[in-house]
Structure formats: C-alpha cells, structure tokens
C-alpha cells in the first residue's frame, strides 16, 4: 500500500472519529451549561484535553519551526509556557471553578463582571475574548497547511474549508463534551508522534543527543547556544530575562494565593 493511500485513510478515519464523538456527545447535552462547560470530567481527562488545546498547532508546527531555525535557544519559549502558564492555571483554576458555581456564571466575562460588580469590566473582558478569533483562525490555517502538505493534491483553500467544517460540526453537536473527548484523542496522537520522532532521531544519529549537538554545532554554533543572535525572540541574554520574568511572576502569584487562600479581586464598583 502506498504511503499516500495510508495517509488518506488516516485522515478519513480521524474525521469520522471526531464527528462520531460529536454525535455521541450530543446525547450528554441537555442545557446551555452542559454545552459550555460539560460535567463529570476527571483530572486526567481534563489535563490531557487542556494540553492538546494549549499546545496543538503551536507545539507541533510553530515551536518545532522555532527549534529548527534557532536551535536550543528556542527552549526559553518552553520555559515560559510550561513554567509560567501551567503554574498560573494551577493557581486560579480551582478558585475560578468554585466561584463560577457560586455566582452561577458560564463565561469568563460574566465571572469577572459579577466578581467586580461591574458591567464595564464584563464588556472589556468580552471584547478581549473576541480576539480569540485570531487564534482560532491560526488553528484552522495550521490544520489546512498540514492537510495540504500531507495531501499535495488538495488545494490549500479546500483543505482549510474541510478542517473548519469538520471542527465546527463536532463542536456544535457536543459542545465541551466534544472538545474534551476529541482533544484527548488528539493529544494521544501528538504524544505518539513526538516520542516516535525523538526515538527515531536519537537512534539515527551516532552518539545520541551529544552526537546531534555536535552535528548542529558544525552547521552553526548558535544552534547549540542558550541565546541565538539570529532568533527573533531570544537573541541576547537580556531578551531571555523576559521569559524568566514570566515564570517568576506566576510563582509569586502562587505565594499570594497560598497566603490569601482566595482569588484576589478589587472589592469596588467600577461602573
């Protein structure tokens, strides 16, 4: 069987999988709260789904592109993401969940509005949330680019429309249930691909990781340096401080959270 045929079968099976999950998940949706938030998810399921949503296209295409172009200096990006963002979610996650139940709200904008007793804050957060449309567009573009790359016979626009259509269908059917269950499948696929690539490369290169570093250094010594002058982000030690600051700020927020045992908010009316 030709590789292109295997790829086509894989793509079709994946599309059938996510749409089937959406249809099955629809049975669990009985109201808007079920659609927007879901229920009954355990920590493992939510953790895997969150990882898939957070890293998906960025990790599989964007960050791998950074690493290919700039070498080891791109690891500073992972420090900020894994250290700062993860700690930040751990700090606010439980408190936000508790407050959403107490305030009986479903969206971040409503949560901020009720917490601050301010419709102005509600509007501001809602407006900021709309900026996520650019993130969504980049996800669709990434999916279209990947589909076009593995199936060259498909036009990019057709691939983009196909990805957007499949995603919209399963999301509309099952809401958050669809999102969590399909994200779990996506993350398992990404974990397998990541481990497969890592083992394959280290097994192919003589000397493993050390040998790979030596070969990179012969191409460009900046590829194995902590900072890379050619990088758009970490081009000097001064620029790397930004990523350290992100982690430090979130770590400080952990201390504040532990001391106050609550989510701090301004007890004033901003209207």
mmCIF file of C-alpha atoms in Angstrom:
data_model
loop_
_atom_site.group_PDB
_atom_site.id
_atom_site.type_symbol
_atom_site.label_atom_id
_atom_site.label_comp_id
_atom_site.label_asym_id
_atom_site.label_seq_id
_atom_site.Cartn_x
_atom_site.Cartn_y
_atom_site.Cartn_z
ATOM 1 C CA UNK A 1 0.000 0.000 0.000
ATOM 2 C CA UNK A 2 1.378 3.408 -0.986
ATOM 3 C CA UNK A 3 2.158 5.962 1.710
ATOM 4 C CA UNK A 4 -0.289 8.482 0.203
ATOM 5 C CA UNK A 5 -3.088 5.922 0.440
ATOM 6 C CA UNK A 6 -2.277 5.246 4.085
ATOM 7 C CA UNK A 7 -2.314 8.990 4.802
ATOM 8 C CA UNK A 8 -5.695 9.426 3.100
ATOM 9 C CA UNK A 9 -7.168 6.533 5.095
ATOM 10 C CA UNK A 10 -5.765 8.011 8.300
ATOM 11 C CA UNK A 11 -7.246 11.451 7.578
ATOM 12 C CA UNK A 12 -10.646 9.991 6.733
ATOM 13 C CA UNK A 13 -10.671 7.806 9.856
ATOM 14 C CA UNK A 14 -9.735 10.805 12.008
ATOM 15 C CA UNK A 15 -12.547 12.903 10.514
ATOM 16 C CA UNK A 16 -15.009 10.065 11.123
ATOM 17 C CA UNK A 17 -13.718 9.737 14.688
ATOM 18 C CA UNK A 18 -14.179 13.394 15.685
ATOM 19 C CA UNK A 19 -17.594 13.697 14.024
ATOM 20 C CA UNK A 20 -18.727 10.446 15.691
ATOM 21 C CA UNK A 21 -17.552 11.778 19.044
ATOM 22 C CA UNK A 22 -19.576 14.929 18.422
ATOM 23 C CA UNK A 23 -22.726 12.974 17.588
ATOM 24 C CA UNK A 24 -22.340 10.692 20.622
ATOM 25 C CA UNK A 25 -21.543 13.649 22.900
ATOM 26 C CA UNK A 26 -24.760 15.362 21.826
ATOM 27 C CA UNK A 27 -26.659 12.864 23.977
ATOM 28 C CA UNK A 28 -24.986 14.293 27.091
ATOM 29 C CA UNK A 29 -26.003 17.887 26.334
ATOM 30 C CA UNK A 30 -29.327 18.853 27.869
ATOM 31 C CA UNK A 31 -28.830 22.571 28.571
ATOM 32 C CA UNK A 32 -26.502 25.502 27.916
ATOM 33 C CA UNK A 33 -24.344 24.709 30.949
ATOM 34 C CA UNK A 34 -23.684 21.215 29.618
ATOM 35 C CA UNK A 35 -22.822 22.659 26.208
ATOM 36 C CA UNK A 36 -20.480 25.368 27.527
ATOM 37 C CA UNK A 37 -18.830 23.615 30.479
ATOM 38 C CA UNK A 38 -19.637 19.913 30.335
ATOM 39 C CA UNK A 39 -19.578 17.824 33.500
ATOM 40 C CA UNK A 40 -18.141 14.666 35.002
ATOM 41 C CA UNK A 41 -14.639 15.066 33.597
ATOM 42 C CA UNK A 42 -11.851 13.709 35.753
ATOM 43 C CA UNK A 43 -8.482 15.425 36.237
ATOM 44 C CA UNK A 44 -6.704 13.117 33.792
ATOM 45 C CA UNK A 45 -9.213 13.736 31.007
ATOM 46 C CA UNK A 46 -9.174 17.485 31.562
ATOM 47 C CA UNK A 47 -5.392 17.555 31.827
ATOM 48 C CA UNK A 48 -4.936 15.719 28.529
ATOM 49 C CA UNK A 49 -7.581 17.855 26.813
ATOM 50 C CA UNK A 50 -6.050 21.065 28.139
ATOM 51 C CA UNK A 51 -2.610 20.038 26.913
ATOM 52 C CA UNK A 52 -3.970 19.317 23.458
ATOM 53 C CA UNK A 53 -5.776 22.660 23.246
ATOM 54 C CA UNK A 54 -2.848 24.610 24.662
ATOM 55 C CA UNK A 55 -0.022 23.097 22.612
ATOM 56 C CA UNK A 56 -1.634 21.557 19.487
ATOM 57 C CA UNK A 57 -0.672 23.539 16.377
ATOM 58 C CA UNK A 58 1.830 25.706 18.222
ATOM 59 C CA UNK A 59 3.789 22.738 19.571
ATOM 60 C CA UNK A 60 3.574 20.519 16.503
ATOM 61 C CA UNK A 61 4.297 23.179 13.889
ATOM 62 C CA UNK A 62 5.158 26.572 15.374
ATOM 63 C CA UNK A 63 7.629 25.589 18.100
ATOM 64 C CA UNK A 64 9.211 22.865 16.021
ATOM 65 C CA UNK A 65 9.794 25.532 13.383
ATOM 66 C CA UNK A 66 11.437 27.771 16.004
ATOM 67 C CA UNK A 67 13.680 24.910 17.114
ATOM 68 C CA UNK A 68 14.621 24.076 13.524
ATOM 69 C CA UNK A 69 15.512 27.689 12.750
ATOM 70 C CA UNK A 70 17.101 28.799 16.042
ATOM 71 C CA UNK A 71 18.217 25.653 17.825
ATOM 72 C CA UNK A 72 18.425 25.244 21.585
ATOM 73 C CA UNK A 73 17.659 28.906 22.298
ATOM 74 C CA UNK A 74 14.016 28.137 21.473
ATOM 75 C CA UNK A 75 13.818 26.189 24.754
ATOM 76 C CA UNK A 76 13.358 29.535 26.533
ATOM 77 C CA UNK A 77 9.888 29.626 24.978
ATOM 78 C CA UNK A 78 9.052 26.305 26.606
ATOM 79 C CA UNK A 79 10.292 27.587 29.956
ATOM 80 C CA UNK A 80 7.764 30.411 29.837
ATOM 81 C CA UNK A 81 4.958 28.181 28.587
ATOM 82 C CA UNK A 82 5.415 25.166 30.843
ATOM 83 C CA UNK A 83 6.580 27.107 33.872
ATOM 84 C CA UNK A 84 4.589 30.324 33.733
ATOM 85 C CA UNK A 85 1.338 29.334 32.073
ATOM 86 C CA UNK A 86 0.975 25.982 33.818
ATOM 87 C CA UNK A 87 1.604 27.432 37.268
ATOM 88 C CA UNK A 88 -0.812 30.261 36.503
ATOM 89 C CA UNK A 89 -3.620 27.857 35.657
ATOM 90 C CA UNK A 90 -2.899 25.798 38.752
ATOM 91 C CA UNK A 91 -3.179 28.943 40.858
ATOM 92 C CA UNK A 92 -6.507 30.198 39.555
ATOM 93 C CA UNK A 93 -8.183 27.013 38.309
ATOM 94 C CA UNK A 94 -9.768 25.701 41.497
ATOM 95 C CA UNK A 95 -10.805 29.145 42.699
ATOM 96 C CA UNK A 96 -12.385 30.070 39.378
ATOM 97 C CA UNK A 97 -14.319 26.796 39.310
ATOM 98 C CA UNK A 98 -15.593 27.420 42.838
ATOM 99 C CA UNK A 99 -16.592 30.981 42.028
ATOM 100 C CA UNK A 100 -18.400 30.089 38.796
ATOM 101 C CA UNK A 101 -20.598 27.680 40.761
ATOM 102 C CA UNK A 102 -21.210 30.261 43.479
ATOM 103 C CA UNK A 103 -22.012 33.073 41.042
ATOM 104 C CA UNK A 104 -23.844 30.766 38.594
ATOM 105 C CA UNK A 105 -21.981 32.105 35.545
ATOM 106 C CA UNK A 106 -20.715 30.280 32.459
ATOM 107 C CA UNK A 107 -18.282 32.657 30.784
ATOM 108 C CA UNK A 108 -15.108 34.441 31.848
ATOM 109 C CA UNK A 109 -16.701 37.808 31.069
ATOM 110 C CA UNK A 110 -19.660 37.083 33.356
ATOM 111 C CA UNK A 111 -17.339 35.800 36.078
ATOM 112 C CA UNK A 112 -15.249 38.995 36.026
ATOM 113 C CA UNK A 113 -18.359 41.166 35.804
ATOM 114 C CA UNK A 114 -20.015 39.505 38.784
ATOM 115 C CA UNK A 115 -16.818 39.427 40.841
ATOM 116 C CA UNK A 116 -16.142 43.119 40.294
ATOM 117 C CA UNK A 117 -19.839 44.045 40.185
ATOM 118 C CA UNK A 118 -19.095 45.938 37.004
ATOM 119 C CA UNK A 119 -20.712 45.794 33.580
ATOM 120 C CA UNK A 120 -17.768 47.787 32.228
ATOM 121 C CA UNK A 121 -15.365 45.013 33.228
ATOM 122 C CA UNK A 122 -17.764 42.452 31.783
ATOM 123 C CA UNK A 123 -17.759 44.290 28.446
ATOM 124 C CA UNK A 124 -13.963 44.716 28.402
ATOM 125 C CA UNK A 125 -13.312 41.019 29.042
ATOM 126 C CA UNK A 126 -15.919 40.014 26.457
ATOM 127 C CA UNK A 127 -14.264 42.288 23.896
ATOM 128 C CA UNK A 128 -10.838 40.841 24.694
ATOM 129 C CA UNK A 129 -12.256 37.329 24.369
ATOM 130 C CA UNK A 130 -13.306 38.132 20.816
ATOM 131 C CA UNK A 131 -9.623 38.439 19.942
ATOM 132 C CA UNK A 132 -9.503 34.653 20.248
ATOM 133 C CA UNK A 133 -10.939 34.597 16.748
ATOM 134 C CA UNK A 134 -7.391 35.225 15.501
ATOM 135 C CA UNK A 135 -6.133 32.244 17.490
ATOM 136 C CA UNK A 136 -8.956 30.141 16.055
ATOM 137 C CA UNK A 137 -8.095 31.306 12.541
ATOM 138 C CA UNK A 138 -4.452 30.339 13.063
ATOM 139 C CA UNK A 139 -5.542 26.878 14.227
ATOM 140 C CA UNK A 140 -7.654 26.428 11.105
ATOM 141 C CA UNK A 141 -4.793 27.720 8.952
ATOM 142 C CA UNK A 142 -2.385 25.315 10.614
ATOM 143 C CA UNK A 143 -4.724 22.396 10.020
ATOM 144 C CA UNK A 144 -5.215 23.411 6.398
ATOM 145 C CA UNK A 145 -1.470 23.782 5.879
ATOM 146 C CA UNK A 146 -0.788 20.355 7.403
ATOM 147 C CA UNK A 147 -3.532 18.679 5.369
ATOM 148 C CA UNK A 148 -2.263 20.334 2.183
ATOM 149 C CA UNK A 149 1.307 19.229 2.995
ATOM 150 C CA UNK A 150 0.485 15.564 3.526
ATOM 151 C CA UNK A 151 -2.020 15.519 0.642
ATOM 152 C CA UNK A 152 -0.438 17.747 -2.051
ATOM 153 C CA UNK A 153 -3.274 17.015 -4.443
ATOM 154 C CA UNK A 154 -5.662 19.012 -2.240
ATOM 155 C CA UNK A 155 -5.746 22.783 -2.694
ATOM 156 C CA UNK A 156 -4.931 24.772 0.476
ATOM 157 C CA UNK A 157 -8.308 26.553 0.453
ATOM 158 C CA UNK A 158 -10.150 23.257 0.123
ATOM 159 C CA UNK A 159 -8.082 21.814 2.969
ATOM 160 C CA UNK A 160 -8.798 24.881 5.113
ATOM 161 C CA UNK A 161 -12.552 24.660 4.475
ATOM 162 C CA UNK A 162 -12.512 20.923 5.243
ATOM 163 C CA UNK A 163 -10.745 21.430 8.580
ATOM 164 C CA UNK A 164 -13.052 24.299 9.571
ATOM 165 C CA UNK A 165 -16.168 22.340 8.576
ATOM 166 C CA UNK A 166 -15.255 19.170 10.484
ATOM 167 C CA UNK A 167 -14.272 21.163 13.577
ATOM 168 C CA UNK A 168 -17.461 23.225 13.509
ATOM 169 C CA UNK A 169 -19.671 20.172 13.065
ATOM 170 C CA UNK A 170 -18.366 18.216 16.039
ATOM 171 C CA UNK A 171 -18.192 21.323 18.239
ATOM 172 C CA UNK A 172 -21.809 22.290 17.501
ATOM 173 C CA UNK A 173 -23.019 18.777 18.194
ATOM 174 C CA UNK A 174 -21.443 18.128 21.574
ATOM 175 C CA UNK A 175 -20.021 21.423 22.829
ATOM 176 C CA UNK A 176 -17.492 20.991 25.632
ATOM 177 C CA UNK A 177 -18.011 17.224 25.698
ATOM 178 C CA UNK A 178 -16.908 17.008 22.073
ATOM 179 C CA UNK A 179 -13.987 19.329 22.710
ATOM 180 C CA UNK A 180 -12.632 17.360 25.655
ATOM 181 C CA UNK A 181 -13.039 13.899 24.135
ATOM 182 C CA UNK A 182 -11.601 14.822 20.726
ATOM 183 C CA UNK A 183 -8.757 16.741 22.375
ATOM 184 C CA UNK A 184 -7.863 13.618 24.334
ATOM 185 C CA UNK A 185 -7.582 11.709 21.069
ATOM 186 C CA UNK A 186 -5.520 14.486 19.511
ATOM 187 C CA UNK A 187 -3.128 14.603 22.468
ATOM 188 C CA UNK A 188 -2.553 10.857 22.394
ATOM 189 C CA UNK A 189 -1.712 11.121 18.698
ATOM 190 C CA UNK A 190 0.676 14.030 19.317
ATOM 191 C CA UNK A 191 2.366 12.184 22.196
ATOM 192 C CA UNK A 192 2.905 9.140 19.995
ATOM 193 C CA UNK A 193 4.283 11.233 17.126
ATOM 194 C CA UNK A 194 6.546 13.218 19.451
ATOM 195 C CA UNK A 195 8.013 10.119 21.114
ATOM 196 C CA UNK A 196 8.369 8.363 17.759
ATOM 197 C CA UNK A 197 10.289 11.312 16.288
ATOM 198 C CA UNK A 198 12.508 11.636 19.375
ATOM 199 C CA UNK A 199 13.420 7.948 19.482
ATOM 200 C CA UNK A 200 13.905 7.800 15.721
ATOM 201 C CA UNK A 201 16.229 10.808 15.582
ATOM 202 C CA UNK A 202 18.319 9.773 18.598
ATOM 203 C CA UNK A 203 18.580 6.259 17.184
ATOM 204 C CA UNK A 204 19.557 7.526 13.740
ATOM 205 C CA UNK A 205 22.258 9.989 14.851
ATOM 206 C CA UNK A 206 25.517 8.449 16.073
ATOM 207 C CA UNK A 207 26.191 9.458 19.663
ATOM 208 C CA UNK A 208 22.571 10.221 20.515
ATOM 209 C CA UNK A 209 21.890 13.661 21.932
ATOM 210 C CA UNK A 210 25.583 14.551 22.226
ATOM 211 C CA UNK A 211 26.230 13.487 18.664
ATOM 212 C CA UNK A 212 23.248 15.510 17.452
ATOM 213 C CA UNK A 213 24.549 18.592 19.282
ATOM 214 C CA UNK A 214 27.990 18.172 17.720
ATOM 215 C CA UNK A 215 26.498 17.928 14.239
ATOM 216 C CA UNK A 216 24.398 21.030 14.814
ATOM 217 C CA UNK A 217 27.467 22.917 16.042
ATOM 218 C CA UNK A 218 29.311 22.139 12.815
ATOM 219 C CA UNK A 219 26.463 23.806 10.899
ATOM 220 C CA UNK A 220 26.106 26.839 13.138
ATOM 221 C CA UNK A 221 27.426 27.167 16.681
ATOM 222 C CA UNK A 222 24.486 29.445 17.542
ATOM 223 C CA UNK A 223 22.146 26.461 17.162
ATOM 224 C CA UNK A 224 23.549 24.911 20.357
ATOM 225 C CA UNK A 225 23.840 28.153 22.332
ATOM 226 C CA UNK A 226 21.481 29.370 25.057
ATOM 227 C CA UNK A 227 20.924 32.545 23.035
ATOM 228 C CA UNK A 228 20.946 32.923 19.264
ATOM 229 C CA UNK A 229 21.612 36.310 17.644
ATOM 230 C CA UNK A 230 19.565 35.171 14.641
ATOM 231 C CA UNK A 231 16.493 34.441 16.767
ATOM 232 C CA UNK A 232 13.522 36.776 16.699
ATOM 233 C CA UNK A 233 12.901 36.203 20.409
ATOM 234 C CA UNK A 234 15.962 35.048 22.341
ATOM 235 C CA UNK A 235 18.696 36.983 20.574
ATOM 236 C CA UNK A 236 20.593 38.022 23.730
ATOM 237 C CA UNK A 237 20.796 37.289 27.444
ATOM 238 C CA UNK A 238 18.786 40.445 28.090
ATOM 239 C CA UNK A 239 15.911 39.179 25.940
ATOM 240 C CA UNK A 240 15.882 35.838 27.768
ATOM 241 C CA UNK A 241 15.162 37.675 31.024
ATOM 242 C CA UNK A 242 11.632 38.301 29.726
ATOM 243 C CA UNK A 243 10.868 34.588 29.825
ATOM 244 C CA UNK A 244 12.382 34.224 33.275
ATOM 245 C CA UNK A 245 10.217 37.112 34.470
ATOM 246 C CA UNK A 246 7.079 35.367 33.211
ATOM 247 C CA UNK A 247 7.851 32.336 35.357
ATOM 248 C CA UNK A 248 8.830 34.415 38.393
ATOM 249 C CA UNK A 249 5.613 36.476 38.223
ATOM 250 C CA UNK A 250 3.465 33.356 38.211
ATOM 251 C CA UNK A 251 5.497 31.803 41.021
ATOM 252 C CA UNK A 252 4.946 34.944 43.090
ATOM 253 C CA UNK A 253 1.233 34.640 42.397
ATOM 254 C CA UNK A 254 1.379 31.154 43.931
ATOM 255 C CA UNK A 255 2.740 32.653 47.134
ATOM 256 C CA UNK A 256 -0.041 35.241 47.164
ATOM 257 C CA UNK A 257 -2.624 32.540 46.553
ATOM 258 C CA UNK A 258 -1.302 30.412 49.405
ATOM 259 C CA UNK A 259 -1.280 33.352 51.793
ATOM 260 C CA UNK A 260 -4.763 34.592 50.959
ATOM 261 C CA UNK A 261 -6.394 31.235 50.131
ATOM 262 C CA UNK A 262 -8.701 33.011 47.703
ATOM 263 C CA UNK A 263 -8.679 34.717 44.337
ATOM 264 C CA UNK A 264 -7.962 38.391 44.960
ATOM 265 C CA UNK A 265 -10.251 40.896 43.283
ATOM 266 C CA UNK A 266 -10.990 44.549 43.744
ATOM 267 C CA UNK A 267 -13.985 44.930 46.077
ATOM 268 C CA UNK A 268 -15.112 48.101 44.363
ATOM 269 C CA UNK A 269 -17.763 49.066 41.867
ATOM 270 C CA UNK A 270 -16.099 50.248 38.680
ATOM 271 C CA UNK A 271 -19.281 51.403 36.943
#
